[in-house]
CSV table of C-alpha atoms in Angstrom, one decimal:
chain,number,residue,atom,x,y,z
A,1167,MET,CA,-3.4,-6.6,17.9
A,1168,LEU,CA,-6.1,-5.8,15.3
A,1169,ILE,CA,-5.2,-4.5,11.9
A,1170,ARG,CA,-8.1,-3.1,10.3
A,1171,ALA,CA,-9.2,-2.6,6.6
A,1172,VAL,CA,-6.1,-4.0,4.7
A,1173,GLU,CA,-6.0,-5.5,1.4
A,1174,THR,CA,-4.6,-9.1,1.4
A,1175,GLU,CA,-4.2,-11.3,-1.7
A,1176,GLY,CA,-7.1,-13.4,-2.7
A,1177,ARG,CA,-9.4,-11.8,-0.2
A,1178,GLY,CA,-9.7,-8.1,-0.8
A,1179,LEU,CA,-10.4,-5.8,2.2
A,1180,VAL,CA,-10.1,-7.6,5.7
A,1181,ASP,CA,-9.1,-7.3,9.1
A,1182,VAL,CA,-6.3,-9.2,10.6
A,1183,ARG,CA,-6.0,-10.2,14.2
A,1184,VAL,CA,-2.6,-11.1,15.7
A,1185,GLY,CA,-2.6,-13.4,18.6
A,1186,ALA,CA,-0.5,-13.1,21.8
A,1187,GLU,CA,1.8,-15.8,20.4
A,1188,GLY,CA,2.7,-13.6,17.5
A,1189,ARG,CA,0.7,-15.6,14.8
A,1190,ILE,CA,-2.4,-14.7,12.7
A,1191,ALA,CA,-5.4,-15.6,14.7
A,1192,GLU,CA,-8.3,-14.2,12.6
A,1193,ILE,CA,-8.9,-12.9,9.2
A,1194,GLY,CA,-12.2,-11.6,8.0
A,1195,PRO,CA,-14.3,-8.6,7.7
A,1196,ARG,CA,-15.4,-6.4,10.4
A,1197,LEU,CA,-13.6,-8.4,13.2
A,1198,ALA,CA,-14.8,-7.4,16.7
A,1199,GLY,CA,-12.8,-5.1,18.9
A,1200,PRO,CA,-11.0,-1.7,18.5
A,1201,ALA,CA,-8.3,-1.3,15.9
A,1202,ASP,CA,-4.8,-0.9,17.1
A,1203,VAL,CA,-3.8,0.0,13.2
A,1204,HIS,CA,-6.0,1.1,10.6
A,1205,GLY,CA,-4.6,0.1,7.2
A,1206,HIS,CA,-6.8,2.5,5.1
A,1207,GLY,CA,-6.9,0.0,2.3
A,1208,GLY,CA,-3.0,-0.6,2.0
A,1209,ALA,CA,-1.7,-3.9,1.2
A,1210,LEU,CA,-0.6,-6.3,4.0
A,1211,LEU,CA,2.2,-8.7,2.6
A,1212,PRO,CA,4.4,-11.2,4.2
A,1213,GLY,CA,7.5,-9.4,5.3
A,1214,LEU,CA,10.2,-9.6,2.7
A,1215,HIS,CA,13.0,-12.1,3.3
A,1216,ASP,CA,16.5,-11.4,1.9
A,1217,HIS,CA,17.6,-15.0,0.9
A,1218,HIS,CA,21.4,-14.2,0.5
A,1219,VAL,CA,23.1,-11.3,2.4
A,1220,HIS,CA,26.2,-11.0,4.3
A,1221,LEU,CA,25.2,-9.0,7.6
A,1222,THR,CA,28.4,-8.2,9.3
A,1223,ALA,CA,30.0,-7.2,6.0
A,1224,LEU,CA,27.1,-5.1,5.4
A,1225,ALA,CA,27.3,-3.5,8.9
A,1226,ALA,CA,31.0,-3.0,8.3
A,1227,ALA,CA,30.5,-1.3,5.0
A,1228,THR,CA,28.6,1.5,6.5
A,1229,ALA,CA,31.7,2.4,8.6
A,1230,SER,CA,33.9,2.1,5.5
A,1231,VAL,CA,35.0,4.4,2.5
A,1232,ARG,CA,33.1,3.6,-0.6
A,1233,VAL,CA,35.5,3.4,-3.8
A,1234,GLY,CA,33.3,1.7,-6.4
A,1235,PRO,CA,32.8,2.8,-9.9
A,1236,ARG,CA,29.7,4.8,-8.9
A,1237,ASP,CA,31.6,6.5,-5.9
A,1238,VAL,CA,35.0,7.6,-7.1
A,1239,ARG,CA,36.6,8.2,-10.5
A,1240,GLY,CA,40.1,7.7,-11.4
A,1241,ARG,CA,43.2,7.6,-9.3
A,1242,ALA,CA,42.8,11.1,-8.1
A,1243,GLY,CA,39.1,10.3,-6.8
A,1244,LEU,CA,40.6,7.0,-5.3
A,1245,ALA,CA,43.3,8.9,-3.5
A,1246,ALA,CA,41.0,11.6,-2.3
A,1247,ALA,CA,38.7,8.9,-0.7
A,1248,LEU,CA,41.5,7.0,0.9
A,1249,HIS,CA,43.0,10.1,2.5
A,1250,GLU,CA,39.7,10.6,4.5
A,1251,GLY,CA,40.1,10.4,8.3
A,1252,PRO,CA,42.9,11.2,10.8
A,1253,PRO,CA,46.4,10.4,9.8
A,1254,GLY,CA,47.8,7.1,11.0
A,1255,GLU,CA,44.4,5.4,11.5
A,1256,TRP,CA,43.4,2.4,9.5
A,1257,VAL,CA,41.2,3.1,6.3
A,1258,ARG,CA,38.7,0.4,5.3
A,1259,ALA,CA,37.5,0.7,1.8
A,1260,VAL,CA,34.9,-1.4,-0.2
A,1261,GLY,CA,33.3,-1.8,-3.5
A,1262,TYR,CA,36.8,-1.3,-5.7
A,1263,HIS,CA,36.6,-2.4,-9.2
A,1264,GLU,CA,39.4,-2.1,-11.6
A,1265,SER,CA,37.5,0.3,-13.8
A,1266,VAL,CA,38.2,2.9,-11.2
A,1267,ALA,CA,41.9,3.0,-11.3
A,1268,GLY,CA,43.1,-0.2,-12.7
A,1269,GLU,CA,44.8,-3.2,-10.8
A,1270,LEU,CA,45.9,-2.8,-7.1
A,1271,ASP,CA,48.7,-4.2,-5.1
A,1272,ARG,CA,50.8,-2.9,-2.1
A,1273,TRP,CA,52.9,-0.7,-4.2
A,1274,THR,CA,50.2,0.9,-6.2
A,1275,LEU,CA,48.4,1.7,-2.7
A,1276,ASP,CA,51.7,2.8,-1.4
A,1277,ALA,CA,52.2,5.6,-4.0
A,1278,ILE,CA,48.5,6.7,-3.1
A,1279,VAL,CA,48.6,6.4,0.6
A,1280,PRO,CA,52.2,5.7,2.0
A,1281,ASP,CA,51.8,7.0,5.6
A,1282,ARG,CA,48.7,4.9,7.1
A,1283,PRO,CA,47.4,1.5,7.0
A,1284,VAL,CA,44.9,0.8,4.1
A,1285,ARG,CA,42.8,-2.0,3.2
A,1286,VAL,CA,40.6,-2.0,0.1
A,1287,GLN,CA,38.0,-4.9,-0.6
A,1288,HIS,CA,37.3,-5.8,-4.3
A,1289,ARG,CA,33.6,-5.4,-5.2
A,1290,SER,CA,33.3,-9.1,-5.6
A,1291,GLY,CA,34.2,-9.7,-1.8
A,1292,ALA,CA,36.8,-12.2,-2.8
A,1293,MET,CA,40.1,-10.0,-2.6
A,1294,TRP,CA,41.6,-7.6,0.0
A,1295,PHE,CA,44.3,-5.1,-1.2
A,1296,LEU,CA,46.7,-4.0,1.4
A,1297,ASN,CA,49.5,-1.3,1.3
A,1298,SER,CA,52.7,-1.7,3.2
A,1299,PRO,CA,51.8,0.0,6.5
A,1300,ALA,CA,48.6,-2.3,6.6
A,1301,LEU,CA,50.9,-5.5,5.9
A,1302,ARG,CA,53.4,-4.6,8.5
A,1303,SER,CA,50.8,-3.8,11.1
A,1304,ALA,CA,49.1,-7.3,10.5
A,1305,GLY,CA,52.3,-9.2,10.5
A,1306,LEU,CA,51.9,-10.0,6.7
A,1307,ASP,CA,55.0,-8.3,5.5
A,1308,ASP,CA,56.6,-11.6,4.3
A,1309,GLY,CA,55.4,-14.6,2.5
A,1310,GLU,CA,51.9,-15.2,0.8
A,1311,GLY,CA,50.1,-12.0,0.4
A,1312,SER,CA,53.1,-10.0,0.6
A,1313,ASP,CA,52.2,-8.1,-2.7
A,1314,GLY,CA,49.3,-6.9,-0.9
A,1315,ARG,CA,46.8,-9.0,-2.6
A,1316,LEU,CA,45.0,-11.4,-0.1
A,1317,TRP,CA,42.4,-13.9,-1.8
A,1318,ARG,CA,39.5,-15.2,0.2
A,1319,ALA,CA,41.3,-13.9,3.5
A,1320,ASP,CA,38.3,-12.6,5.4
A,1321,GLU,CA,38.8,-15.2,8.2
A,1322,ARG,CA,42.7,-14.7,8.5
A,1323,LEU,CA,42.3,-10.9,8.7
A,1324,ARG,CA,39.6,-11.0,11.2
A,1325,ARG,CA,42.5,-12.2,13.6
A,1326,LEU,CA,45.1,-9.5,12.2
A,1327,VAL,CA,43.6,-6.2,11.6
A,1328,PRO,CA,41.7,-3.8,13.9
A,1329,PRO,CA,38.0,-4.7,14.4
A,1330,VAL,CA,35.4,-2.4,12.9
A,1331,GLU,CA,32.4,-1.2,14.9
A,1332,LEU,CA,29.3,-3.0,13.7
A,1333,ASP,CA,26.0,-1.0,14.0
A,1334,LEU,CA,23.8,-4.1,13.6
A,1335,ALA,CA,20.9,-2.4,15.5
A,1336,GLY,CA,21.1,0.6,12.9
A,1337,LEU,CA,21.1,-2.0,10.1
A,1338,GLY,CA,18.1,-3.7,11.6
A,1339,ARG,CA,16.2,-0.5,11.6
A,1340,ARG,CA,17.1,0.4,8.0
A,1341,ALA,CA,16.1,-3.0,6.9
A,1342,ALA,CA,12.8,-2.8,8.6
A,1343,ARG,CA,12.1,0.6,6.7
A,1344,TYR,CA,12.5,-1.7,3.6
A,1345,GLY,CA,9.8,-4.1,5.0
A,1346,VAL,CA,12.2,-6.7,5.7
A,1347,THR,CA,11.3,-9.3,8.4
A,1348,GLY,CA,14.2,-11.8,7.6
A,1349,PHE,CA,17.5,-12.5,6.5
A,1350,THR,CA,19.6,-15.7,5.3
A,1351,ASN,CA,23.3,-14.8,6.2
A,1352,ALA,CA,25.3,-16.4,3.6
A,1353,ASP,CA,29.0,-16.5,4.7
A,1354,PRO,CA,30.7,-19.5,3.7
A,1355,ARG,CA,32.7,-19.7,7.0
A,1356,PRO,CA,30.6,-17.9,9.6
A,1357,ALA,CA,32.8,-16.3,12.6
A,1358,PRO,CA,32.3,-18.2,15.8
A,1359,GLY,CA,29.3,-17.1,17.6
A,1360,LEU,CA,27.9,-15.2,14.7
A,1361,ALA,CA,24.4,-16.2,15.6
A,1362,ARG,CA,24.7,-14.6,18.9
A,1363,THR,CA,26.1,-11.5,17.3
A,1364,LEU,CA,23.3,-11.1,15.0
A,1365,ALA,CA,20.7,-11.7,17.6
A,1366,VAL,CA,20.5,-7.9,18.2
A,1367,LEU,CA,18.6,-7.7,14.8
A,1368,PRO,CA,14.8,-7.3,15.1
A,1369,GLN,CA,14.4,-9.6,12.2
A,1370,ARG,CA,14.6,-13.3,11.9
A,1371,VAL,CA,17.9,-14.5,11.0
A,1372,VAL,CA,19.1,-18.0,9.5
A,1373,VAL,CA,22.9,-18.2,9.5
A,1374,MET,CA,24.0,-20.8,6.7
A,1375,GLY,CA,26.4,-23.4,8.3
A,1376,ALA,CA,25.6,-22.5,12.0
A,1377,ASP,CA,21.8,-23.1,12.4
A,1378,GLY,CA,21.2,-26.8,12.4
A,1379,THR,CA,18.4,-26.8,9.9
A,1380,ALA,CA,19.9,-24.1,7.6
A,1381,PRO,CA,21.9,-25.1,4.4
A,1382,VAL,CA,25.7,-25.6,4.6
A,1383,LYS,CA,27.4,-23.1,2.2
A,1384,ILE,CA,30.0,-24.4,0.0
A,1385,MET,CA,32.2,-22.0,-1.6
A,1386,LEU,CA,33.9,-22.8,-5.1
A,1387,ASP,CA,36.5,-20.9,-6.8
A,1388,ASP,CA,37.9,-22.0,-10.2
A,1389,PRO,CA,41.5,-22.4,-9.3
A,1390,THR,CA,40.7,-24.8,-6.5
A,1391,LEU,CA,37.6,-26.4,-8.0
A,1392,PRO,CA,37.2,-30.0,-6.8
A,1393,THR,CA,36.2,-32.8,-9.1
A,1394,PRO,CA,32.5,-33.7,-9.4
A,1395,ALA,CA,33.2,-36.9,-7.2
A,1396,GLY,CA,35.1,-34.6,-4.8
A,1397,LEU,CA,32.3,-32.3,-4.5
A,1398,ALA,CA,29.8,-35.0,-4.2
A,1399,ALA,CA,31.7,-36.6,-1.3
A,1400,THR,CA,31.5,-33.1,0.6
A,1401,VAL,CA,27.9,-32.9,-0.1
A,1402,ALA,CA,27.2,-36.7,1.2
A,1403,GLY,CA,29.2,-35.7,4.2
A,1404,VAL,CA,26.8,-33.1,5.3
A,1405,ARG,CA,23.7,-34.9,4.5
A,1406,PRO,CA,20.8,-35.1,5.5
A,1407,ARG,CA,21.3,-31.3,5.6
A,1408,SER,CA,20.8,-29.3,2.4
A,1409,VAL,CA,23.7,-27.5,0.8
A,1410,ALA,CA,23.9,-23.9,-0.8
A,1411,VAL,CA,26.7,-24.0,-3.4
A,1412,HIS,CA,28.3,-20.7,-4.6
A,1413,CYS,CA,28.2,-20.8,-8.4
A,1414,VAL,CA,29.4,-17.8,-10.4
A,1415,THR,CA,31.1,-19.4,-13.5
A,1416,ARG,CA,29.8,-21.9,-15.9
A,1417,VAL,CA,32.2,-24.7,-14.9
A,1418,GLN,CA,31.3,-24.4,-11.1
A,1419,LEU,CA,27.7,-24.8,-12.0
A,1420,LEU,CA,28.3,-27.9,-14.1
A,1421,VAL,CA,30.4,-29.4,-11.4
A,1422,THR,CA,27.9,-28.7,-9.0
A,1423,LEU,CA,25.2,-30.3,-10.9
A,1424,LEU,CA,27.2,-33.4,-11.5
A,1425,ALA,CA,27.9,-33.7,-7.8
A,1426,LEU,CA,24.2,-33.2,-6.8
A,1427,GLU,CA,23.4,-35.9,-9.3
A,1428,GLU,CA,25.9,-38.2,-7.7
A,1429,ALA,CA,25.1,-37.5,-4.0
A,1430,GLY,CA,21.4,-37.2,-4.6
A,1431,PRO,CA,19.6,-33.8,-4.3
A,1432,VAL,CA,17.5,-33.1,-1.0
A,1433,GLU,CA,14.9,-30.8,-0.5
A,1434,GLY,CA,16.6,-27.3,0.3
A,1435,ASP,CA,19.6,-27.7,-1.9
A,1436,ARG,CA,20.3,-24.2,-3.5
A,1437,ILE,CA,22.6,-22.8,-6.1
A,1438,GLU,CA,23.8,-19.4,-4.9
A,1439,HIS,CA,24.1,-16.6,-7.5
A,1440,GLY,CA,23.8,-18.9,-10.7
A,1441,ALA,CA,25.7,-16.2,-12.4
A,1442,VAL,CA,26.0,-18.2,-15.7
A,1443,ILE,CA,23.5,-20.8,-16.5
A,1444,PRO,CA,23.6,-22.0,-20.0
A,1445,ASP,CA,20.4,-22.8,-21.9
A,1446,ASP,CA,21.1,-26.6,-22.0
A,1447,VAL,CA,21.1,-26.9,-18.0
A,1448,LEU,CA,17.8,-25.5,-17.4
A,1449,PRO,CA,16.0,-29.1,-17.8
A,1450,TRP,CA,18.8,-30.4,-15.4
A,1451,LEU,CA,18.2,-27.9,-12.9
A,1452,ARG,CA,14.4,-28.4,-13.0
A,1453,ARG,CA,14.8,-32.2,-12.7
A,1454,LEU,CA,17.2,-32.1,-9.7
A,1455,GLY,CA,14.7,-29.6,-8.0
A,1456,VAL,CA,17.4,-27.4,-6.8
A,1457,THR,CA,16.6,-23.7,-6.1
A,1458,VAL,CA,18.5,-21.0,-7.7
A,1459,VAL,CA,18.9,-17.9,-5.4
A,1460,THR,CA,20.1,-15.1,-7.9
A,1461,GLN,CA,20.8,-11.4,-8.1
A,1462,PRO,CA,18.6,-10.2,-11.1
A,1463,HIS,CA,20.0,-6.7,-10.3
A,1464,PHE,CA,23.6,-7.3,-11.1
A,1465,PRO,CA,23.2,-7.1,-15.1
A,1466,VAL,CA,21.4,-3.8,-14.6
A,1467,LEU,CA,23.7,-2.2,-12.1
A,1468,ARG,CA,27.1,-3.6,-13.4
A,1469,GLY,CA,26.2,-3.7,-17.2
A,1470,PRO,CA,29.3,-1.6,-18.3
A,1471,GLU,CA,31.6,-3.7,-16.2
A,1472,TYR,CA,30.1,-7.1,-17.4
A,1473,ALA,CA,30.5,-5.9,-20.9
A,1474,THR,CA,34.4,-5.9,-20.6
A,1475,ASP,CA,34.8,-8.5,-17.8
A,1476,VAL,CA,32.6,-11.3,-18.9
A,1477,ALA,CA,33.5,-13.6,-21.7
A,1478,PRO,CA,31.3,-13.1,-24.7
A,1479,ASP,CA,29.8,-16.6,-24.8
A,1480,ASP,CA,28.6,-16.0,-21.2
A,1481,LEU,CA,27.2,-12.7,-21.5
A,1482,PRO,CA,23.6,-14.0,-22.8
A,1483,HIS,CA,23.5,-16.3,-19.8
A,1484,LEU,CA,24.2,-13.9,-16.8
A,1485,TYR,CA,21.8,-14.0,-13.6
A,1486,ARG,CA,18.9,-15.5,-15.4
A,1487,CYS,CA,15.4,-14.6,-14.1
A,1488,ARG,CA,12.6,-15.1,-16.6
A,1489,SER,CA,13.9,-18.1,-18.2
A,1490,LEU,CA,14.4,-19.9,-14.9
A,1491,ALA,CA,11.0,-19.3,-14.0
A,1492,GLU,CA,9.6,-20.3,-17.4
A,1493,ALA,CA,11.7,-23.7,-17.2
A,1494,GLY,CA,10.1,-24.6,-13.9
A,1495,VAL,CA,13.3,-23.9,-12.0
A,1496,PRO,CA,12.6,-23.0,-8.1
A,1497,LEU,CA,13.7,-19.3,-8.0
A,1498,ALA,CA,14.3,-16.7,-5.2
A,1499,ALA,CA,16.6,-13.5,-4.9
A,1500,GLY,CA,18.9,-12.0,-2.4
A,1501,THR,CA,20.5,-8.7,-2.3
A,1502,ASP,CA,24.0,-10.0,-1.8
A,1503,ALA,CA,24.7,-6.9,0.2
A,1504,PRO,CA,27.2,-5.3,0.7
A,1505,TYR,CA,28.2,-6.4,-2.5
A,1506,GLY,CA,24.9,-5.2,-4.0
A,1507,PRO,CA,22.5,-2.6,-2.6
A,1508,PRO,CA,20.6,-3.7,0.7
A,1509,ASP,CA,17.3,-2.5,-0.4
A,1510,PRO,CA,15.3,-5.4,-1.9
A,1511,TRP,CA,13.1,-2.9,-3.8
A,1512,THR,CA,16.1,-2.0,-5.9
A,1513,VAL,CA,16.4,-5.4,-6.8
A,1514,ILE,CA,12.7,-5.9,-7.5
A,1515,ARG,CA,12.7,-2.9,-9.8
A,1516,ALA,CA,15.9,-4.1,-11.7
A,1517,ALA,CA,14.1,-7.6,-12.3
A,1518,VAL,CA,11.3,-5.8,-13.9
A,1519,THR,CA,13.4,-3.5,-16.0
A,1520,ARG,CA,15.9,-5.7,-17.5
A,1521,ASP,CA,16.2,-5.3,-21.2
A,1522,ASP,CA,18.0,-8.7,-22.0
A,1523,GLY,CA,15.0,-10.9,-22.2
A,1524,GLU,CA,15.1,-11.8,-18.5
A,1525,ALA,CA,12.5,-9.4,-17.0
A,1526,VAL,CA,9.7,-10.6,-15.0
A,1527,THR,CA,6.4,-9.1,-14.0
A,1528,ALA,CA,6.4,-6.8,-10.9
A,1529,ARG,CA,4.2,-9.4,-9.0
A,1530,ALA,CA,6.9,-12.2,-10.0
A,1531,ALA,CA,9.7,-9.9,-8.9
A,1532,LEU,CA,8.2,-9.2,-5.5
A,1533,ARG,CA,7.6,-12.9,-4.9
A,1534,LEU,CA,11.4,-13.5,-5.2
A,1535,PHE,CA,11.7,-11.9,-1.7
A,1536,LEU,CA,8.2,-13.5,-0.3
A,1537,GLY,CA,9.5,-17.3,0.1
A,1538,SER,CA,10.1,-18.9,3.3
A,1539,PRO,CA,13.7,-19.2,4.6
A,1540,GLU,CA,13.7,-23.0,4.4
A,1541,GLN,CA,11.8,-23.0,0.8
A,1542,PRO,CA,12.7,-19.7,-1.0
A,1543,SER,CA,10.7,-20.3,-3.9
A,1544,ARG,CA,7.4,-21.1,-2.2
A,1545,THR,CA,5.5,-17.9,-1.6
A,1546,ARG,CA,4.4,-17.4,2.2
A,1547,GLN,CA,0.7,-16.9,2.6
A,1548,LEU,CA,-1.1,-14.9,5.3
A,1549,VAL,CA,-3.3,-17.6,6.8
A,1550,ILE,CA,-4.6,-18.4,10.3
A,1551,GLY,CA,-1.6,-19.8,12.3
A,1552,SER,CA,1.1,-18.3,10.1
A,1553,PRO,CA,3.8,-16.0,11.9
A,1554,ALA,CA,2.8,-12.5,11.9
A,1555,ASP,CA,5.8,-11.3,10.0
A,1556,LEU,CA,4.2,-8.6,8.0
A,1557,CYS,CA,4.9,-5.6,5.8
A,1558,LEU,CA,2.1,-3.0,5.5
A,1559,LEU,CA,2.0,-0.7,2.6
A,1560,HIS,CA,0.4,2.7,2.3
A,1561,VAL,CA,-1.2,1.8,-0.9
A,1562,PRO,CA,-3.1,-1.1,-2.4
A,1563,LEU,CA,-1.0,-3.8,-4.2
A,1564,ARG,CA,-1.9,-2.9,-7.6
A,1565,GLU,CA,-0.5,0.7,-7.1
A,1566,ALA,CA,2.5,-0.7,-5.3
A,1567,LEU,CA,3.4,-2.9,-8.3
A,1568,ASP,CA,3.5,0.3,-10.5
A,1569,THR,CA,6.0,2.0,-8.1
A,1570,LEU,CA,8.1,-0.9,-6.5
A,1571,SER,CA,9.7,1.4,-3.9
A,1572,ALA,CA,10.5,1.2,-0.1
A,1573,ASP,CA,9.0,4.6,0.2
A,1574,LEU,CA,5.6,2.6,0.1
A,1575,VAL,CA,6.3,0.7,3.3
A,1576,ARG,CA,4.2,2.1,6.2
A,1577,ALA,CA,4.9,-0.5,9.0
A,1578,THR,CA,6.9,-3.7,9.6
A,1579,TYR,CA,6.1,-6.4,12.0
A,1580,VAL,CA,8.0,-9.4,13.2
A,1581,ALA,CA,5.7,-11.9,15.4
A,1582,GLY,CA,3.2,-9.2,15.6
A,1583,ARG,CA,5.6,-6.6,17.1
A,1584,ALA,CA,6.1,-3.4,15.3
A,1585,ILE,CA,10.0,-2.9,14.2
A,1586,ALA,CA,9.3,0.0,11.8
A,1587,PRO,CA,8.5,2.7,11.9
């Protein structure tokens, strides 16, 4: 395949030839042969890689009722949403936050929907709320969780509730229109056979904990937080593989850094989210060389909720971006979809428009999604021999950086094969 007249960073306007093996074979002006694609001066970028996403949950979310703060308002709005669909069938709802209609449990849901099984996922993804018909149907009417509040129960519910039809092919097509050529699936306990399930996607997929070279995801929660020595033993037990540690509180981050100090960091170690990073740990993060895979869009999209939910001492340290980069901490980003929007360009725009001192330039924000899966902070380059995982834009990069929209994506290629349009 020959792509003619595209702008590549550092070279200006060139032609790019992709070989039969799906790698870039030639780059230069006026390459011989007829053009398969004419770029008309548009930018040719490495394809975007979403470094933190939950793919089956994202696919399930498209078949679910959305009940987040921007989807419904108040108890009446929640009730109207949960009554959608034929009577008697299960309702799966996602994105709930207490600002919609307060705290949920089985009895609150029973008062809203008494006659059909309902399960509602909290926006964080950590909690499911089930009403009485759902609990009875799942055999959870007695014992732990009988109040309808199930914490970190995805693995358990998988075996007990009706499966949701997953349109993974459709998910892949939508992501291709964003210019996405790869995902890192960040489930803490991936379902058996998940890598095979996700093989239908046209993108390259790394599954944490399943792929032999992928990081092992370690989930931390404050109520069950291990000691630094205990976490260090867990980390040592998976070496030489790297780890990706879920850190959304200050104490989780400190325990993780102490554990990595004791176990010894290796290339590829990651902090997932880094939701709260105090100033005084920035030099520590840099010294350990651990990469922070953050969600710089959350303070923009969730500002009103964070203002009431987050401790005042933590508010200045949420989902850092600019300060991490300036401190020399390796940095990348993921959408965290479905718990965030699946469009990386939404994340990129948010990283540029933050008003809390953490905004970065448009170019730096774009690079948060241009890193390699193995080294997310290292920007991939279009060089001879590199995989032809490409995102072709309608316009030159300078114009794209002013707009930062998925509407600018003209075509997406994986190993030189078009997956969009």
